Coordinates of C-alpha atoms and ligand atoms in Angstrom, one line a residue:
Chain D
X1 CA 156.8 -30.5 148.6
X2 CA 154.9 -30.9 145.6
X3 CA 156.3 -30.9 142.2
X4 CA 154.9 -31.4 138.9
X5 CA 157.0 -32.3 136.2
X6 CA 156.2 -31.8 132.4
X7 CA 152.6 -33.3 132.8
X8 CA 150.8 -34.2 129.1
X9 CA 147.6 -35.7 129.5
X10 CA 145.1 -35.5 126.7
X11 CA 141.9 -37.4 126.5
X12 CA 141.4 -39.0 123.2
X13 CA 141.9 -36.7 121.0
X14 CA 141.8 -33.5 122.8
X15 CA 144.5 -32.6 125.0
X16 CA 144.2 -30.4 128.1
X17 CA 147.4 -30.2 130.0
X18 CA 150.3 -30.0 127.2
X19 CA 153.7 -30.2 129.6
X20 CA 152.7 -28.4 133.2
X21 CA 155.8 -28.2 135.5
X22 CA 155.8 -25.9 139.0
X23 CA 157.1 -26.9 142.1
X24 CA 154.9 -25.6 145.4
X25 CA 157.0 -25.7 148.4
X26 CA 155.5 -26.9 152.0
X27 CA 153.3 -23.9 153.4
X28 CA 153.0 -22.2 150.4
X29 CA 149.5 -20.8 149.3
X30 CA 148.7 -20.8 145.4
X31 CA 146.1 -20.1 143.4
X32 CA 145.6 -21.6 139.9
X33 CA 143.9 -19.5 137.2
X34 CA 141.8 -20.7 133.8
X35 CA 138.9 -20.5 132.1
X36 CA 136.4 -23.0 132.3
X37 CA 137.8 -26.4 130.6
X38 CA 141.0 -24.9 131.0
X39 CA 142.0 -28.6 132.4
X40 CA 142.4 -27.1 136.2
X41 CA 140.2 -29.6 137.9
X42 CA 142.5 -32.4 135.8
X43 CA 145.3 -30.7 136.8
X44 CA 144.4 -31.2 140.9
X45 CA 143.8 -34.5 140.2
X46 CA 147.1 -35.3 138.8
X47 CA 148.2 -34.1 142.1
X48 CA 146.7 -36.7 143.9
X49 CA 147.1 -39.4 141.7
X50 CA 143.3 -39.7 141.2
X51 CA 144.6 -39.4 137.4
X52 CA 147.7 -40.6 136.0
X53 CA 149.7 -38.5 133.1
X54 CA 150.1 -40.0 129.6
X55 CA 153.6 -38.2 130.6
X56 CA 155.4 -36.6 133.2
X57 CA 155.3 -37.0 136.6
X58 CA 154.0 -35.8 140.2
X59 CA 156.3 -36.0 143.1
X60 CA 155.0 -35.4 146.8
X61 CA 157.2 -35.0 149.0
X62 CA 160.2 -35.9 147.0
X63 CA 158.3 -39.5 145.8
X64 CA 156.9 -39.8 142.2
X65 CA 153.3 -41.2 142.3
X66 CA 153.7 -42.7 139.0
X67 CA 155.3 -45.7 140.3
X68 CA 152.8 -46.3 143.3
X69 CA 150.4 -49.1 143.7
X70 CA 146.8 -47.9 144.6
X71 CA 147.3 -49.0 148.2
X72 CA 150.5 -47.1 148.4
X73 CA 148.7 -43.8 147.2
X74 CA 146.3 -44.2 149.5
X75 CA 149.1 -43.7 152.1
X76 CA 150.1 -40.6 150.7
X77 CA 146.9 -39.1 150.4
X78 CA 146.3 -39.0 153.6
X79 CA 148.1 -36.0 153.8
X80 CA 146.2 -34.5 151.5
X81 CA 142.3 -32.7 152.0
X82 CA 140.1 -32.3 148.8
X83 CA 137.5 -30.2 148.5
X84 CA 135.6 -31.2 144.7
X85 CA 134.0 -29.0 142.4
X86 CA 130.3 -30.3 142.8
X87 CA 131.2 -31.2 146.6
X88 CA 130.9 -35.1 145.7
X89 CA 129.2 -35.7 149.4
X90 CA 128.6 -39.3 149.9
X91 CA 124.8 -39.1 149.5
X92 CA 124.0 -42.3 151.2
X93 CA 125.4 -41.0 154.3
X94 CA 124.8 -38.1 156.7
X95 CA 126.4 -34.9 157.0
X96 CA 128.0 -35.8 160.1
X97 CA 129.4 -39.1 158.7
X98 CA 131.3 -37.6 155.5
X99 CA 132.5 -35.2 158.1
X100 CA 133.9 -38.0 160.3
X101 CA 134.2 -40.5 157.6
X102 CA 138.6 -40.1 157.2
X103 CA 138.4 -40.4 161.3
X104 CA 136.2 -43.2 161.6
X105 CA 138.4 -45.0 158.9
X106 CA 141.2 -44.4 160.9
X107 CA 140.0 -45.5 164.0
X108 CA 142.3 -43.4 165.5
X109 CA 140.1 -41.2 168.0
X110 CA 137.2 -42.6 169.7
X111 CA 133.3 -42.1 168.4
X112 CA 133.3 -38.9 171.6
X113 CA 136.4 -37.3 170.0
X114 CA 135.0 -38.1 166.7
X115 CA 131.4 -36.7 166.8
X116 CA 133.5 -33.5 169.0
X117 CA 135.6 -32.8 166.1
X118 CA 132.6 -32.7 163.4
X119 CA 130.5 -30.9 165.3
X120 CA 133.4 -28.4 165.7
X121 CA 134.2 -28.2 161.9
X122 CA 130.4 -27.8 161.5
X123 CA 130.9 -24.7 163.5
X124 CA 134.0 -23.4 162.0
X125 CA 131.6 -23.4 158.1
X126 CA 129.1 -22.0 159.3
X127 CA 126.6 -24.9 159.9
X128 CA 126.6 -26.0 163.4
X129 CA 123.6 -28.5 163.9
X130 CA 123.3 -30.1 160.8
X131 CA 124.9 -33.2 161.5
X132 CA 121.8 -35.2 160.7
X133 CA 120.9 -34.3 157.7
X134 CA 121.3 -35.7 154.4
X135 CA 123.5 -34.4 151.6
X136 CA 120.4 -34.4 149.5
X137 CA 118.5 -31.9 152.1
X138 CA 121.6 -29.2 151.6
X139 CA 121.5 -26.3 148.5
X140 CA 124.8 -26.1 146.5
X141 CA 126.4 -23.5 149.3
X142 CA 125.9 -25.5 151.8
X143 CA 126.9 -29.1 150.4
X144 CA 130.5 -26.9 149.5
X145 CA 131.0 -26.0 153.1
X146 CA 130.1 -29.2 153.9
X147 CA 132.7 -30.6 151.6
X148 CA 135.1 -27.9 152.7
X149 CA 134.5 -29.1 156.8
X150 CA 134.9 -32.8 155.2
X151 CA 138.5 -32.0 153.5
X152 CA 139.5 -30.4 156.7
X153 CA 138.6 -32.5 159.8
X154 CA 141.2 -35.0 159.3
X155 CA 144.4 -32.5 159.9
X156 CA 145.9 -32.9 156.3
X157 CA 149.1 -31.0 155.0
X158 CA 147.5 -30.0 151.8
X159 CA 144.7 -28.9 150.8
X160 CA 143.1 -28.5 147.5
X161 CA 140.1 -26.6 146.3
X162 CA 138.5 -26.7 143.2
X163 CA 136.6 -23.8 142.7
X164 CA 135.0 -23.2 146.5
X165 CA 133.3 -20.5 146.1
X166 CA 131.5 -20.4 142.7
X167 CA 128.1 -21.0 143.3
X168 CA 127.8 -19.9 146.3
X169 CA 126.4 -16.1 147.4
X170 CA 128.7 -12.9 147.7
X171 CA 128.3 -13.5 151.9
X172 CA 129.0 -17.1 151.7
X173 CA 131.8 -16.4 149.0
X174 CA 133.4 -13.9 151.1
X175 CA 133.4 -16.3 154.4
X176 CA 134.5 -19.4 152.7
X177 CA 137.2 -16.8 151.2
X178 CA 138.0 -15.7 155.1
X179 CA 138.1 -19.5 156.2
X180 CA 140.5 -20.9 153.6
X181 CA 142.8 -18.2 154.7
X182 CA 142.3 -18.5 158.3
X183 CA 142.7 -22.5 157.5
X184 CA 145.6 -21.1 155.9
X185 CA 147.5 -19.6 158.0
X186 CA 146.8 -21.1 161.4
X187 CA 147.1 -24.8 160.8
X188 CA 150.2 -24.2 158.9
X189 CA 148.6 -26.1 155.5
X190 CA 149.8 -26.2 151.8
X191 CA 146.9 -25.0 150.0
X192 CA 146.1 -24.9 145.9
X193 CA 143.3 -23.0 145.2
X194 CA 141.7 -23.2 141.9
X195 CA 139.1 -20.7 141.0
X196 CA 138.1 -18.0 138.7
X197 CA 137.0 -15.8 141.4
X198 CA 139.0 -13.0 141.4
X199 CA 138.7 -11.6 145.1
X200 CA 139.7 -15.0 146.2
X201 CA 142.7 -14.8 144.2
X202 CA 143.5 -11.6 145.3
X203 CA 142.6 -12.4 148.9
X204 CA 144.7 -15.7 149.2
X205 CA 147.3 -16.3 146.3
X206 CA 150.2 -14.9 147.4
X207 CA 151.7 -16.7 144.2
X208 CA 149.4 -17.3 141.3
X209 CA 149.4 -19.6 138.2
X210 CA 147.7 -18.9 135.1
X211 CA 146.7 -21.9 133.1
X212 CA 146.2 -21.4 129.6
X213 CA 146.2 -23.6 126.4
X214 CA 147.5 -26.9 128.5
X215 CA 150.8 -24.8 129.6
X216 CA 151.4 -22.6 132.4
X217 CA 151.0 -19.0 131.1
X218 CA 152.1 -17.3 134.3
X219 CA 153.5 -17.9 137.0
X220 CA 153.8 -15.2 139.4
X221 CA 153.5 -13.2 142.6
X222 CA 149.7 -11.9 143.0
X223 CA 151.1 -8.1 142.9
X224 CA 152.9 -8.8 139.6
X225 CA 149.2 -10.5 137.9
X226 CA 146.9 -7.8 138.9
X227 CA 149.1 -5.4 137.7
X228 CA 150.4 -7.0 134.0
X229 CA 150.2 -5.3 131.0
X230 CA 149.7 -8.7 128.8
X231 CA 146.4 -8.1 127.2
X232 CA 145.3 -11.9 128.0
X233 CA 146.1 -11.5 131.5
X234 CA 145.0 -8.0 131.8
X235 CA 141.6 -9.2 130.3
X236 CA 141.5 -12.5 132.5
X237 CA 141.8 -10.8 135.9
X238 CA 139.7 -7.6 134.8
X239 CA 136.8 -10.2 133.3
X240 CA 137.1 -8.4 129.8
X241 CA 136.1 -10.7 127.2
X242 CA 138.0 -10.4 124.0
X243 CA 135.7 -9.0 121.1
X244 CA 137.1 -11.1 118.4
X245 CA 136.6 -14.2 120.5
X246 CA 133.1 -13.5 121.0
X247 CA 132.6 -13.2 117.6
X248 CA 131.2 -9.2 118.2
X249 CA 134.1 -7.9 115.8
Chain R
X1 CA 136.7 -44.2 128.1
X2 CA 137.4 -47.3 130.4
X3 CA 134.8 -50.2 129.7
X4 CA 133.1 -48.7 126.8
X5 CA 134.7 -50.9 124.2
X6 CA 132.4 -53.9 123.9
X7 CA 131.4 -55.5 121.6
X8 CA 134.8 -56.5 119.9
X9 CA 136.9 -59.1 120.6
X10 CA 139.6 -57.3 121.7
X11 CA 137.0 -55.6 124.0
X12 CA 135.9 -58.7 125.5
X13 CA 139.4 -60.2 126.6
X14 CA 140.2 -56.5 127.8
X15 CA 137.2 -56.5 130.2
X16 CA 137.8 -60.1 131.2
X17 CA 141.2 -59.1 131.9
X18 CA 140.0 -56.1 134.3
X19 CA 137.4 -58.3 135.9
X20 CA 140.4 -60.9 136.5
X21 CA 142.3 -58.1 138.4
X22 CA 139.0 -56.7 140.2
X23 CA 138.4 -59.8 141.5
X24 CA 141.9 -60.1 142.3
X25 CA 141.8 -57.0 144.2
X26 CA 138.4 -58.5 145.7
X27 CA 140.0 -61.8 147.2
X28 CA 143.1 -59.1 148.5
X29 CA 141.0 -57.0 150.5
X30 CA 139.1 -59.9 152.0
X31 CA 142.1 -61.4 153.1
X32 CA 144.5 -58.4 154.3
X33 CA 141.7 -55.4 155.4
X34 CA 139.0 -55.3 158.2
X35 CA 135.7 -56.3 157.2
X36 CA 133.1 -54.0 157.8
X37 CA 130.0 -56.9 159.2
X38 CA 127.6 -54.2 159.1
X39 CA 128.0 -53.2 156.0
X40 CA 128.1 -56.9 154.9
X41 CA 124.6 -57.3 157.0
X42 CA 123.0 -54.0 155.2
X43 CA 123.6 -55.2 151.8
X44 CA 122.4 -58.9 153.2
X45 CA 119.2 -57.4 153.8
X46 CA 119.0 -55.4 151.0
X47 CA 119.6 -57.9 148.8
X48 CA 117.0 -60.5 150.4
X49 CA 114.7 -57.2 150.4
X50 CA 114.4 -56.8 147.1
X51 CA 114.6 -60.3 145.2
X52 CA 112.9 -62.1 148.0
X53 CA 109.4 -61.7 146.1
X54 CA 110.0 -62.2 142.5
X55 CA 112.4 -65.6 143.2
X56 CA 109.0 -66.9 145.2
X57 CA 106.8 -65.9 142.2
X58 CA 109.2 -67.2 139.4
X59 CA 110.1 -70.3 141.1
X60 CA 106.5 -71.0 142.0
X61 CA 105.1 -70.5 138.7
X62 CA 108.5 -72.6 136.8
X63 CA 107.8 -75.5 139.1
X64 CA 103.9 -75.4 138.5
X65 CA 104.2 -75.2 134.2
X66 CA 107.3 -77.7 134.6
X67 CA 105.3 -80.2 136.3
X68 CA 102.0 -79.7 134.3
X69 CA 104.2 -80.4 130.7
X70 CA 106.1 -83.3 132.3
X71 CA 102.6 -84.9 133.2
X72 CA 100.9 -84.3 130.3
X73 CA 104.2 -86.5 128.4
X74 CA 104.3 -88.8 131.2
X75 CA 100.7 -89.6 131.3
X76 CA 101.1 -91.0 127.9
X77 CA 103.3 -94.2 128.8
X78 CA 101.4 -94.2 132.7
X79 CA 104.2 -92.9 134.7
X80 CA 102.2 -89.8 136.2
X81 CA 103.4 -90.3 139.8
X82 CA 106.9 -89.4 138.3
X83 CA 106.2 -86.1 137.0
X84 CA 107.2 -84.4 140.3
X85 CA 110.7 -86.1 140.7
X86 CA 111.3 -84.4 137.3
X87 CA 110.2 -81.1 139.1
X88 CA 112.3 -81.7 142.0
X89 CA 116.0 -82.6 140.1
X90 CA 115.6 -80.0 137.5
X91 CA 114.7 -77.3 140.1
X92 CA 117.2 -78.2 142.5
X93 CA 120.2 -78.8 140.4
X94 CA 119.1 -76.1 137.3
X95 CA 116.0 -74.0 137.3
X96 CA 116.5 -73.5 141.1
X97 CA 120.2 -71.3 140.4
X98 CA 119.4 -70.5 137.4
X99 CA 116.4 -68.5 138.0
X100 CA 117.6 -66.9 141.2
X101 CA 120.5 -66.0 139.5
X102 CA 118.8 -64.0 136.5
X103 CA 116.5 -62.5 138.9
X104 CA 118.8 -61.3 141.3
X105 CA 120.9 -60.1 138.5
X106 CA 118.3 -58.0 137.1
X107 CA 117.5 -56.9 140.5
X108 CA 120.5 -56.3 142.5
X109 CA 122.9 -55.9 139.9
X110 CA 121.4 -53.4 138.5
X111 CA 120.8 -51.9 141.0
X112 CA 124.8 -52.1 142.2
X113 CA 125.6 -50.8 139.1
X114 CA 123.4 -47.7 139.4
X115 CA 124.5 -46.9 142.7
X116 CA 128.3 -47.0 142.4
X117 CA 127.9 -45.4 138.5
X118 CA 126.3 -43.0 139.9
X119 CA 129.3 -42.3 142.5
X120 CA 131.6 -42.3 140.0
X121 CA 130.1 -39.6 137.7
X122 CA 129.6 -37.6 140.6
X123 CA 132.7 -38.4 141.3
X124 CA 132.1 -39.8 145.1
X125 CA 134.6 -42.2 144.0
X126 CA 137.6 -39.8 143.4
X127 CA 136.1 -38.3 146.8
X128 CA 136.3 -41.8 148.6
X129 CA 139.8 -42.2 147.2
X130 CA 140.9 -39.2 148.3
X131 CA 140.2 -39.5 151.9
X132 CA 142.7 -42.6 152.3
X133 CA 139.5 -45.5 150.9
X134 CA 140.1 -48.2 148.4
X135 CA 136.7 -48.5 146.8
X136 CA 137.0 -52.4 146.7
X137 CA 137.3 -52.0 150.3
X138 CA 134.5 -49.7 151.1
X139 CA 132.1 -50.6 148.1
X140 CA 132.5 -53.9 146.4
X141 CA 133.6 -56.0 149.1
X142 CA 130.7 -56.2 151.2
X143 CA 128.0 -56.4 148.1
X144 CA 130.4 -59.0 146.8
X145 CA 130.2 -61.1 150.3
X146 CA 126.7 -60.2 150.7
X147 CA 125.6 -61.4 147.2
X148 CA 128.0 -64.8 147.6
X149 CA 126.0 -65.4 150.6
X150 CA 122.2 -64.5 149.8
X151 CA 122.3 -66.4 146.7
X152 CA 122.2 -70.1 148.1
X153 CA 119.7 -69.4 150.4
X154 CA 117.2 -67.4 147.8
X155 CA 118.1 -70.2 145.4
X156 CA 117.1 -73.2 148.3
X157 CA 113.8 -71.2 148.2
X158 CA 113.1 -70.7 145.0
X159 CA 113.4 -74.7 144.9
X160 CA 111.4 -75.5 147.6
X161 CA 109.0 -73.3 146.7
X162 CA 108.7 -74.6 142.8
X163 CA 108.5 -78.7 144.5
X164 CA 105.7 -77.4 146.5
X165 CA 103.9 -75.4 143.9
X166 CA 104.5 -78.2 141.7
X167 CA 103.1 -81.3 143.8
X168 CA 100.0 -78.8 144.2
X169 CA 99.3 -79.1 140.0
X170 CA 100.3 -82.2 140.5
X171 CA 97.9 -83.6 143.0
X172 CA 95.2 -81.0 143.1
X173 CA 94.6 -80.0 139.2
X174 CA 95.9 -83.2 137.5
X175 CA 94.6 -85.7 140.1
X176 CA 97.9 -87.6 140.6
X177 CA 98.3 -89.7 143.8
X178 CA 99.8 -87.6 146.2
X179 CA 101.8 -90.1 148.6
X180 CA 103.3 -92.0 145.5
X181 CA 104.4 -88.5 143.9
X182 CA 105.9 -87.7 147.7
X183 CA 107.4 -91.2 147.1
X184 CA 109.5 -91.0 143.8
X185 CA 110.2 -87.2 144.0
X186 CA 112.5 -88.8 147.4
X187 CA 113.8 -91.8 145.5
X188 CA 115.4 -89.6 142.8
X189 CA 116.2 -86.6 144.2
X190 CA 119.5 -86.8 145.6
X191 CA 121.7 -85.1 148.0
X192 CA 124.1 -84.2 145.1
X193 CA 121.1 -82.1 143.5
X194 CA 120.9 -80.0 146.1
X195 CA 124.3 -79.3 146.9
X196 CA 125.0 -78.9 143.0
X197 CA 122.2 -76.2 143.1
X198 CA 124.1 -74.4 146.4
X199 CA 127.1 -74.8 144.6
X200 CA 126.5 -73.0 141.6
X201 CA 124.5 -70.1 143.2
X202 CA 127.6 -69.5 145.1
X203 CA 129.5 -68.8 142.0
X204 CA 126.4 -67.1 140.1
X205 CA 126.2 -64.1 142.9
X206 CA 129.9 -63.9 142.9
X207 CA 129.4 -63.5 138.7
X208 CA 126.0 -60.6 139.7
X209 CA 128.7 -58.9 142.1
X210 CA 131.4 -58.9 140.3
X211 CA 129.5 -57.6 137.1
X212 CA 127.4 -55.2 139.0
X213 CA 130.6 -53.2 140.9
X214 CA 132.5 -53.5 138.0
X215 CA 130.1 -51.6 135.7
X216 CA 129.6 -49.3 137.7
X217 CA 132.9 -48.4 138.8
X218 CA 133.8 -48.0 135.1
X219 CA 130.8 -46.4 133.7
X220 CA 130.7 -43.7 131.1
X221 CA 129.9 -40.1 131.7
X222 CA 126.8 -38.6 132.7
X223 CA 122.9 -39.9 133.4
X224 CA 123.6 -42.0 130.1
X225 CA 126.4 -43.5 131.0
X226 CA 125.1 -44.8 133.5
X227 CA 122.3 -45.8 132.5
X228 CA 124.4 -48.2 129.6
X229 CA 126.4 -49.7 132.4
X230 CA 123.1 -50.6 134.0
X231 CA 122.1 -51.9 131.0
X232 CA 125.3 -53.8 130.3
X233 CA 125.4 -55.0 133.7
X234 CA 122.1 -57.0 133.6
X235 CA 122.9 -58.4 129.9
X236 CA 126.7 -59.6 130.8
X237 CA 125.6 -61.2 134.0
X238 CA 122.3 -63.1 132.5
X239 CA 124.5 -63.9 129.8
X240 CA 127.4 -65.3 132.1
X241 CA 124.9 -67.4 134.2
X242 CA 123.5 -69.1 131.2
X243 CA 127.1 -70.1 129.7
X244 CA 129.1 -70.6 133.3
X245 CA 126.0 -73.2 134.0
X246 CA 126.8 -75.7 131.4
X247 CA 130.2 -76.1 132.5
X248 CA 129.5 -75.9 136.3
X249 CA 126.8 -78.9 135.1
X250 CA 129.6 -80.5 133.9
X251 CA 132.2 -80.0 135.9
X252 CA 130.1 -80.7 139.1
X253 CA 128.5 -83.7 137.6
X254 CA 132.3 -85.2 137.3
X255 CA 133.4 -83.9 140.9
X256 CA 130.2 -85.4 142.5
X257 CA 129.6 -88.6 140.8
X258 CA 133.1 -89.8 140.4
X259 CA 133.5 -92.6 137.7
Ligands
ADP301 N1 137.4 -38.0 132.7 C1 137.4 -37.2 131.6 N2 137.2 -37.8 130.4 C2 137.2 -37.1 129.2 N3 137.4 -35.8 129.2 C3 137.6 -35.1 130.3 C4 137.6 -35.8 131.6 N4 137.9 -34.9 132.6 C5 138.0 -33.7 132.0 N5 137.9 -33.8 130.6 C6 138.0 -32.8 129.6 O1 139.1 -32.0 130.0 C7 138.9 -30.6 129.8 C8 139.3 -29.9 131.1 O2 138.4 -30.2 132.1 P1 138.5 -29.6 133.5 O3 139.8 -29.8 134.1 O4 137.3 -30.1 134.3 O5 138.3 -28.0 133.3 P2 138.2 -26.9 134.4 O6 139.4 -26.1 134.1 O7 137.0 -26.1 134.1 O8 138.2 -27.5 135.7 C9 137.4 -30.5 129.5 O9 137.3 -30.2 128.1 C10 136.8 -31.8 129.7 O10 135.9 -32.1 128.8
MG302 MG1 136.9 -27.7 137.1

């Protein structure tokens, strides 16, 4: 469904993804692991052509991106649902309208079906009622849920979420956690999860990737990760920092 | 970075080039996807909203120190009644555009680029793209419209406003007769002033637009980058007014007065 094929991508002089190939196939649920500038959130990107490869290419559904216009990835993102890293709510319009903004673009359902539908992802995050309010208004939980209701209300195939629950409370970790799985598993959805959140890769990648140095370091089953003896990954999922990298030793 | 090398030569055909292709993409969208009026109508308003009060004040004041300096020359070889038809051509086929334009640039523009920099680095843009939106489509389209179309009518004000603050100095400070001054401002003002005014405010709000979206769809990183598009946006646009006038001058001059 989606395959990435020796991506290279450096900016200027620094390179973050040094030749990343995976294929994810249609219903699968991944997580991608990293440390922070690990090049994860450029990596999602390149999924979605939002960023094009110095090398390599992306193919959804069996066509490479590389070669499309902007109008025709615009087609093919409609399958797709985004949730960003700082939420990137549109903060001249209301909660409800970034909710229903994919819909209203549409014009596909009616302004009743429409203003139905946001109200019930507002229910499903936890927020029911706040359609009036402005992004601005919201704290940093609550403009992620919000972005998370946003990603979903149009029906895509894929989702991807950068980092949905850092930032947010252990509660409000731990639901956003429950509702990417039940999103998950009942509507059937492709979902790549990048995070460094360990209970939500334990909870929700049954396959995870471990992004280190530009490559893929790992690439394996969640049971296999949480139990490797490789010091790097060991420390990674464990949250042990290295001593000669912190400079202690 | 995109747009951050300026300054060179190479820079300056690179970002001609882009703005070539944006407004490319601009003219595309127009023709081939909905329009969204209201959106059109909101940035209407917005723009008249905010330039509507410094075009009055700088067109006013242009048409009251043009008319004063013209007198004070024209008084010498007796032609006083004539200083007001100077007023009335140079506002309506130069100062008139001209001014408008620079203020609206400095106003609108600006504030253009701020607005869609300040999508981009938090990235509201990739967000926009992601959920099926071109951002010429959503974003620069109906500022470009609205700008194209607010333009000729702040620029008929800013003339009418500096011919009547002008025949004010004129006949109330300087004493000059008022129905001769009415007279020869109508003998020499021409049709063809008017319309090259129109004309060339049409073109200067498509230059503000184009600038403004473009800046800001391309802007740096962080509050700093945006704040050097903003910058950037104000400059290049002032600085394309002042040029692309000349040659509008010219070429309008030889479209409307054919030989
Ligand atoms: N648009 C950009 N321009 C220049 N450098 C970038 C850009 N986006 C990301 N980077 C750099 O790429 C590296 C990886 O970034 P990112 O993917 O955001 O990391 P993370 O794994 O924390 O999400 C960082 O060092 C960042 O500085
Ligand atoms: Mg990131």
């Amino acid at each position: 469904m989606i395959e990435a094929r020796s991506i290279i991508k450096s900016f200027g002089k620094q390179s973050v993804l040094a030749g990343v190939s995976f294929v994810i196939e249609a219903g699968q649920s991944v997580v991608v692991l990293g440390r922070s500038g690990s090049g994860k959130s450029v990596l999602l990107k390149h999924l979605v052509g939002l960023m094009e490869p110095d090398s390599g290419e992306v193919l959804v559904g069996g066509q490479p991106l590389n070669r499309m216009t902007e109008r025709q990835l615009l087609e093919v993102r409609r399958k797709f649902g985004m949730l960003f890293q700082g939420a990137a709510l549109f903060d001249s319009l209301s909660v409800g309208e970034n909710i229903g903004f994919a819909m209203r673009r549409e014009r596909k359902l009616t302004v009743d079906e429409i203003n139905r539908r946001i109200a019930e992802m507002l229910e499903l995050v936890d927020l029911p009622g706040i359609q009036n309010k402005k992004p601005s208004e919201l704290s940093g939980g609550m403009k992620k849920r919000v972005g998370l209701a946003r990603a979903i209300a149009h029906r895509p195939e894929v989702l991807l979420y950068d980092e949905p629950t850092t930032g947010l409370d252990p509660v409000g970790a731990d639901s956003i956690d429950q509702l990417m799985e039940r999103v998950c598993e009942q509507l059937k959805v492709t979902s790549i999860i990048v995070t460094h959140d360990m209970r939500t890769a334990r909870r929700l990648g049954r396959r995870i990737l471990l992004l280190r140095d530009g490559k893929i370091f790992l690439d394996s089953p969640a049971s296999v990760v949480f139990e490797s003896k490789d010091p790097y990954v060991h420390n990674f999922v464990n949250g042990i920092a290295n001593p000669k990298e912190v400079g202690l030793l | 970075m995109m747009g951050q090398n300026t300054g060179t030569q190479s820079g300056f055909f690179r970002e001609a080039g882009r703005l070539t292709l944006l407004f490319a993409e601009i003219i595309r969208s127009i023709c081939t996807q909905r329009l969204a009026w209201s959106d059109v109508l909101y940035q209407l308003y917005f723009i008249g909203n905010r330039s509507q009060t410094v075009v009055l004040i700088t067109g006013s004041f242009t048409g009251m120190v043009l008319c004063a300096q013209t007198y004070f020359q024209f008084h010498k070889v007796k032609m006083d009644s004539a200083s007001l038809s100077i007023v009335s051509v140079a506002m309506a086929s130069e100062l008139g555009p001209v001014l408008a334009g620079l203020m609206v640039a400095g106003r609108v523009g600006a504030a253009m680029t701020a607005e869609l920099g300040t999508m981009r680095v938090t990235e509201q843009i990739d967000a926009l793209r992601t959920l099926a939106t071109h951002p010429v489509d959503y974003l620069v389209v109906p500022r470009f419209l609205a700008t194209v179309v607010a333009m000729p009518l702040l620029t008929v004000e800013a003339i009418a406003i500096g011919i009547a603050a002008g025949w004010f100095v004129a006949t109330g400070v300087l004493g000059v007769d008022p129905a001769y001054s009415i007279k020869h401002m109508l003998h020499f003002t021409e049709v063809n002033h008017l319309l090259m005014g129109s004309l060339k405010a049409v073109v200067f709000g498509g230059i503000i637009a184009l600038i403004g979206c473009y800046k800001g769809l391309n802007c740096g990183d962080g509050a700093e980058g945006v704040g050097r598009a903003t910058n950037d946006a104000v400059v290049h646009a002032c600085v394309g007014i002042l040029v692309t006038n000349f040659f509008l001058t010219m070429f309008l001059r030889s479209v409307l007065y054919p030989q």
